[in-house]
Coordinates of N, CA and C in Angstrom, one line a residue:
D300 N 26.8 -39.7 -199.8 CA 26.3 -38.9 -198.7 C 24.9 -38.5 -199.0
Y301 N 24.1 -38.4 -197.9 CA 22.7 -38.0 -198.0 C 22.4 -36.8 -197.1
A302 N 21.4 -36.0 -197.4 CA 21.1 -34.9 -196.6 C 19.6 -34.5 -196.9
I303 N 19.0 -33.8 -196.0 CA 17.7 -33.2 -196.2 C 17.9 -31.7 -196.3
I304 N 17.4 -31.1 -197.3 CA 17.4 -29.6 -197.6 C 16.1 -29.1 -197.3
K305 N 16.0 -28.1 -196.5 CA 14.7 -27.4 -196.2 C 14.7 -26.1 -196.9
Y306 N 13.5 -25.7 -197.5 CA 13.4 -24.4 -198.2 C 11.9 -24.0 -198.1
S307 N 11.7 -22.8 -198.5 CA 10.4 -22.1 -198.4 C 9.7 -22.3 -197.0
C308 N 10.5 -22.0 -196.0 CA 10.1 -22.2 -194.7 C 9.2 -21.0 -194.2
G309 N 8.3 -21.4 -193.4 CA 7.5 -20.4 -192.6 C 8.1 -20.4 -191.2
S310 N 7.2 -20.2 -190.2 CA 7.7 -20.2 -188.8 C 8.3 -21.5 -188.4
K311 N 7.7 -22.6 -188.8 CA 8.1 -24.0 -188.4 C 8.2 -24.9 -189.6
L312 N 7.3 -24.8 -190.5 CA 7.1 -25.8 -191.6 C 7.9 -25.4 -192.8
C313 N 8.5 -26.4 -193.5 CA 9.3 -26.2 -194.7 C 8.9 -27.2 -195.8
D314 N 9.3 -26.9 -197.0 CA 9.3 -27.9 -198.0 C 10.7 -28.6 -197.9
Q315 N 10.8 -29.9 -198.3 CA 12.0 -30.6 -198.1 C 12.4 -31.5 -199.2
L316 N 13.7 -31.5 -199.5 CA 14.3 -32.4 -200.5 C 15.2 -33.4 -199.9
F317 N 15.2 -34.6 -200.3 CA 16.2 -35.6 -199.9 C 17.3 -35.6 -201.0
I318 N 18.5 -35.4 -200.6 CA 19.7 -35.1 -201.5 C 20.6 -36.3 -201.4
E319 N 21.1 -36.7 -202.6 CA 22.2 -37.7 -202.6 C 23.4 -37.1 -203.3
H320 N 24.6 -37.2 -202.7 CA 25.8 -36.8 -203.4 C 26.6 -38.1 -203.6
K321 N 26.8 -38.4 -204.9 CA 27.5 -39.7 -205.2 C 28.4 -39.5 -206.4
D322 N 29.6 -39.9 -206.3 CA 30.6 -39.8 -207.4 C 30.6 -38.4 -208.1
G323 N 30.5 -37.4 -207.3 CA 30.5 -36.0 -207.8 C 29.2 -35.5 -208.4
N324 N 28.2 -36.3 -208.4 CA 26.9 -35.9 -208.8 C 25.9 -35.7 -207.7
V325 N 25.0 -34.8 -207.8 CA 24.0 -34.5 -206.8 C 22.6 -34.7 -207.4
E326 N 21.8 -35.5 -206.7 CA 20.4 -35.7 -207.2 C 19.5 -35.4 -206.0
S327 N 18.2 -35.1 -206.3 CA 17.3 -34.7 -205.2 C 15.9 -35.3 -205.5
I328 N 15.2 -35.6 -204.5 CA 13.8 -36.1 -204.5 C 13.0 -35.2 -203.6
P329 N 11.9 -34.5 -204.1 CA 11.0 -33.8 -203.2 C 10.3 -34.9 -202.3
V330 N 10.4 -34.7 -200.9 CA 9.9 -35.7 -200.0 C 8.7 -35.2 -199.2
S331 N 8.6 -33.8 -199.0 CA 7.5 -33.3 -198.2 C 7.3 -31.8 -198.4
E332 N 6.1 -31.4 -198.3 CA 5.8 -30.0 -198.4 C 5.1 -29.5 -197.1
G333 N 5.5 -28.3 -196.7 CA 4.9 -27.7 -195.5 C 4.9 -28.6 -194.3
S334 N 6.1 -29.1 -193.9 CA 6.2 -30.0 -192.8 C 7.6 -29.8 -192.1
M335 N 7.7 -30.7 -191.1 CA 9.0 -30.7 -190.4 C 9.5 -32.2 -190.3
L336 N 10.8 -32.4 -190.5 CA 11.3 -33.7 -190.3 C 11.4 -34.0 -188.8
L337 N 10.8 -35.1 -188.4 CA 10.7 -35.5 -186.9 C 11.7 -36.6 -186.6
D338 N 11.8 -37.5 -187.5 CA 12.7 -38.7 -187.3 C 13.0 -39.4 -188.6
Y339 N 14.0 -40.2 -188.6 CA 14.4 -41.0 -189.7 C 15.0 -42.3 -189.2
K340 N 14.8 -43.4 -189.9 CA 15.4 -44.6 -189.6 C 15.9 -45.3 -190.8
Q341 N 17.1 -45.8 -190.8 CA 17.7 -46.4 -192.0 C 18.0 -47.9 -191.7
N342 N 17.7 -48.7 -192.7 CA 18.2 -50.1 -192.7 C 19.3 -50.1 -193.8
N343 N 19.7 -51.3 -194.2 CA 20.8 -51.4 -195.2 C 20.4 -50.7 -196.5
N344 N 19.2 -50.9 -197.0 CA 18.9 -50.5 -198.4 C 17.9 -49.3 -198.4
H345 N 17.3 -48.9 -197.3 CA 16.2 -47.9 -197.3 C 16.4 -46.9 -196.2
V346 N 15.8 -45.8 -196.4 CA 15.6 -44.8 -195.2 C 14.1 -44.5 -195.2
A347 N 13.6 -44.5 -194.0 CA 12.2 -44.1 -193.7 C 12.3 -42.7 -193.0
L348 N 11.5 -41.7 -193.6 CA 11.5 -40.4 -193.1 C 10.1 -40.1 -192.5
L349 N 10.1 -39.6 -191.3 CA 8.8 -39.3 -190.6 C 8.7 -37.8 -190.5
F350 N 7.6 -37.3 -191.2 CA 7.4 -35.8 -191.2 C 6.2 -35.5 -190.4
G351 N 6.1 -34.3 -189.9 CA 4.9 -33.9 -189.1 C 4.4 -32.5 -189.5
R352 N 3.1 -32.3 -189.3 CA 2.5 -31.0 -189.5 C 1.7 -30.8 -188.2
N353 N 1.9 -29.6 -187.6 CA 1.1 -29.3 -186.4 C -0.1 -28.5 -186.7
E354 N -1.1 -28.7 -185.8 CA -2.3 -27.8 -185.8 C -2.3 -27.2 -184.5
G355 N -1.8 -26.0 -184.4 CA -1.6 -25.4 -183.1 C -0.6 -26.1 -182.3
S356 N -0.7 -26.1 -181.0 CA 0.3 -26.8 -180.1 C -0.2 -28.1 -179.6
E357 N -1.4 -28.5 -180.0 CA -2.1 -29.7 -179.4 C -2.1 -30.9 -180.3
V358 N -2.1 -30.7 -181.6 CA -2.2 -31.8 -182.5 C -1.1 -31.8 -183.6
L359 N -0.5 -33.0 -183.8 CA 0.5 -33.2 -184.8 C 0.1 -34.4 -185.6
R360 N 0.1 -34.2 -186.9 CA -0.2 -35.3 -187.8 C 1.0 -35.6 -188.6
N361 N 1.2 -36.9 -189.1 CA 2.4 -37.3 -189.7 C 2.2 -38.0 -191.0
K362 N 3.3 -38.2 -191.7 CA 3.3 -39.0 -192.9 C 4.7 -39.6 -193.0
V363 N 4.8 -40.7 -193.7 CA 6.1 -41.4 -193.8 C 6.4 -41.6 -195.3
E364 N 7.7 -41.3 -195.6 CA 8.2 -41.6 -197.0 C 9.4 -42.5 -196.8
V365 N 9.5 -43.5 -197.8 CA 10.6 -44.4 -197.8 C 11.3 -44.3 -199.1
I366 N 12.7 -44.1 -199.0 CA 13.5 -44.0 -200.1 C 14.4 -45.2 -200.3
D367 N 14.4 -45.8 -201.5 CA 15.4 -46.9 -201.8 C 16.7 -46.2 -202.1
L368 N 17.7 -46.5 -201.2 CA 19.0 -45.9 -201.4 C 19.8 -46.4 -202.5
H369 N 19.5 -47.6 -203.1 CA 20.3 -48.1 -204.2 C 19.8 -47.5 -205.5
T370 N 18.5 -47.3 -205.7 CA 17.9 -46.7 -206.9 C 17.7 -45.2 -206.8
F371 N 17.7 -44.7 -205.5 CA 17.4 -43.3 -205.2 C 16.1 -42.9 -205.8
E372 N 15.0 -43.7 -205.4 CA 13.7 -43.5 -205.7 C 12.8 -43.7 -204.5
K373 N 11.6 -43.0 -204.5 CA 10.6 -43.3 -203.5 C 10.1 -44.7 -203.6
V374 N 9.8 -45.4 -202.5 CA 9.2 -46.7 -202.6 C 7.7 -46.5 -202.6
P375 N 7.0 -47.1 -203.6 CA 5.6 -46.9 -203.6 C 4.9 -47.4 -202.3
V376 N 3.9 -46.7 -201.9 CA 3.2 -47.0 -200.7 C 2.2 -48.1 -201.0
P377 N 2.2 -49.2 -200.3 CA 1.2 -50.2 -200.5 C -0.2 -49.7 -200.0
S378 N -1.2 -50.2 -200.6 CA -2.6 -49.8 -200.3 C -3.0 -49.9 -198.9
D379 N -2.5 -50.9 -198.2 CA -2.9 -51.1 -196.8 C -2.3 -50.1 -195.8
V380 N -1.3 -49.4 -196.2 CA -0.8 -48.3 -195.4 C -0.8 -46.9 -196.0
A381 N -1.4 -46.9 -197.2 CA -1.5 -45.6 -198.0 C -2.1 -44.4 -197.2
R382 N -3.1 -44.7 -196.4 CA -3.7 -43.6 -195.7 C -2.8 -42.9 -194.7
F383 N -1.7 -43.6 -194.4 CA -0.7 -43.0 -193.4 C 0.4 -42.2 -194.1
N384 N 0.2 -41.9 -195.4 CA 1.1 -41.2 -196.2 C 0.5 -39.8 -196.6
S385 N -0.4 -39.3 -195.7 CA -1.1 -38.1 -196.1 C -1.4 -37.0 -195.0
F386 N -0.6 -37.1 -194.0 CA -0.8 -36.1 -192.9 C -2.2 -36.1 -192.3
D387 N -2.8 -37.3 -192.2 CA -4.1 -37.4 -191.6 C -4.1 -37.9 -190.2
Y388 N -3.1 -38.8 -189.9 CA -3.1 -39.5 -188.6 C -1.8 -39.3 -187.9
P389 N -1.8 -39.3 -186.5 CA -0.5 -39.3 -185.8 C 0.2 -40.6 -185.9
I390 N 1.5 -40.6 -186.1 CA 2.4 -41.7 -186.2 C 3.5 -41.5 -185.2
P391 N 3.3 -42.0 -183.9 CA 4.3 -41.7 -182.9 C 5.7 -42.3 -183.1
S392 N 5.8 -43.4 -183.8 CA 7.1 -44.0 -183.9 C 7.1 -45.0 -185.2
L393 N 8.4 -45.2 -185.6 CA 8.6 -46.2 -186.7 C 10.0 -46.8 -186.4
E394 N 10.1 -48.1 -186.8 CA 11.3 -48.9 -186.6 C 11.4 -49.9 -187.7
W395 N 12.7 -50.2 -188.1 CA 12.9 -51.2 -189.0 C 13.1 -52.6 -188.3
E396 N 12.6 -53.6 -188.8 CA 12.9 -55.0 -188.4 C 13.2 -55.7 -189.7
G397 N 14.5 -55.8 -190.1 CA 14.8 -56.4 -191.3 C 14.4 -55.5 -192.4
N398 N 13.6 -56.0 -193.4 CA 13.0 -55.2 -194.5 C 11.6 -54.8 -194.2
S399 N 11.2 -54.9 -193.0 CA 9.8 -54.4 -192.6 C 9.9 -53.2 -191.8
L400 N 9.1 -52.2 -192.2 CA 9.0 -51.0 -191.4 C 7.8 -51.1 -190.5
I401 N 8.0 -51.0 -189.2 CA 6.9 -51.1 -188.2 C 6.5 -49.7 -187.8
L402 N 5.2 -49.4 -188.1 CA 4.6 -48.1 -187.8 C 3.7 -48.2 -186.6
S403 N 3.8 -47.4 -185.6 CA 2.9 -47.2 -184.6 C 2.0 -46.0 -185.0
V404 N 0.7 -46.3 -185.1 CA -0.3 -45.3 -185.7 C -1.5 -45.2 -184.7
A405 N -1.9 -44.0 -184.6 CA -3.1 -43.7 -183.7 C -4.3 -44.6 -184.1
D406 N -4.8 -45.3 -183.2 CA -6.0 -46.1 -183.4 C -7.3 -45.3 -183.1
I407 N -7.7 -44.5 -184.1 CA -8.8 -43.6 -183.9 C -9.9 -43.9 -185.0
K408 N -11.1 -43.6 -184.7 CA -12.2 -43.9 -185.6 C -12.3 -42.9 -186.8
D409 N -12.0 -41.6 -186.5 CA -12.0 -40.6 -187.5 C -10.8 -39.7 -187.3
K410 N -10.5 -38.9 -188.3 CA -9.3 -38.1 -188.3 C -9.6 -36.6 -188.0
S411 N -10.8 -36.3 -187.4 CA -11.1 -34.9 -187.0 C -10.2 -34.3 -186.0
F412 N -10.1 -33.0 -186.0 CA -9.2 -32.4 -185.0 C -9.5 -32.8 -183.6
E413 N -10.8 -32.8 -183.2 CA -11.2 -33.1 -181.9 C -10.8 -34.6 -181.5
T414 N -11.0 -35.5 -182.4 CA -10.6 -36.9 -182.1 C -9.1 -37.0 -181.9
V415 N -8.3 -36.4 -182.8 CA -6.9 -36.4 -182.7 C -6.4 -35.8 -181.4
K416 N -7.0 -34.6 -181.1 CA -6.7 -33.9 -179.8 C -7.0 -34.8 -178.6
K417 N -8.1 -35.5 -178.6 CA -8.5 -36.4 -177.5 C -7.5 -37.6 -177.4
W418 N -7.0 -38.1 -178.5 CA -6.0 -39.1 -178.6 C -4.7 -38.7 -177.9
Y419 N -4.3 -37.4 -178.2 CA -3.1 -36.9 -177.6 C -3.3 -36.7 -176.1
E420 N -4.5 -36.3 -175.7 CA -4.8 -36.1 -174.2 C -4.8 -37.4 -173.5
N421 N -5.0 -38.5 -174.2 CA -5.0 -39.9 -173.6 C -3.6 -40.5 -173.7
Q422 N -2.6 -39.7 -173.7 CA -1.2 -40.1 -173.7 C -0.9 -41.0 -174.9
Q423 N -1.4 -40.5 -176.1 CA -1.1 -41.2 -177.3 C -1.5 -42.7 -177.4
Q424 N -2.7 -42.9 -176.8 CA -3.2 -44.3 -176.7 C -4.6 -44.3 -177.2
P425 N -5.1 -45.3 -177.8 CA -4.5 -46.6 -178.3 C -3.8 -46.4 -179.6
V426 N -2.9 -47.4 -179.9 CA -2.2 -47.4 -181.2 C -2.4 -48.7 -181.9
N427 N -2.3 -48.7 -183.2 CA -2.2 -49.9 -184.1 C -0.8 -50.0 -184.5
I428 N -0.3 -51.2 -184.6 CA 1.0 -51.5 -185.1 C 0.8 -52.1 -186.5
L429 N 1.4 -51.4 -187.5 CA 1.3 -51.8 -188.9 C 2.6 -52.2 -189.4
T430 N 2.7 -53.1 -190.3 CA 3.9 -53.6 -190.9 C 3.9 -53.3 -192.4
W431 N 4.9 -52.6 -192.9 CA 5.1 -52.3 -194.3 C 6.3 -53.1 -194.7
N432 N 6.0 -54.2 -195.5 CA 7.1 -55.0 -196.0 C 7.7 -54.3 -197.2
V433 N 8.9 -53.7 -197.1 CA 9.5 -52.9 -198.1 C 10.4 -53.8 -199.0
K434 N 10.2 -53.8 -200.3 CA 11.0 -54.6 -201.2 C 12.0 -53.9 -201.9

């Protein structure tokens, strides 16, 4: 069994642990600080967790963590998608296609508040589609 435990919560944002209960043992992995869980997607071997941090009511930035469910470890982020593991960019969606995690990421030139706000005002367009081949 798996669960997310939230703790040290403020008005919206919490620190979070991913919990595994297996054969009477409980293990945990810290997965995010000062954020909210927005979505998760699971394939056979992995779960992808999408976290968000808001800046007022106009801007939400995200990060993704992937957990290997067999080893119960975080999957290292490859360098070509590493910048999307830092609450810098909006990530409106994620989906699994086999062992590939498909990320829809804001296609913006810089990560300033004003640029991200304009991106949201433009109905979350344009986006880049990135593929993370998870092994």
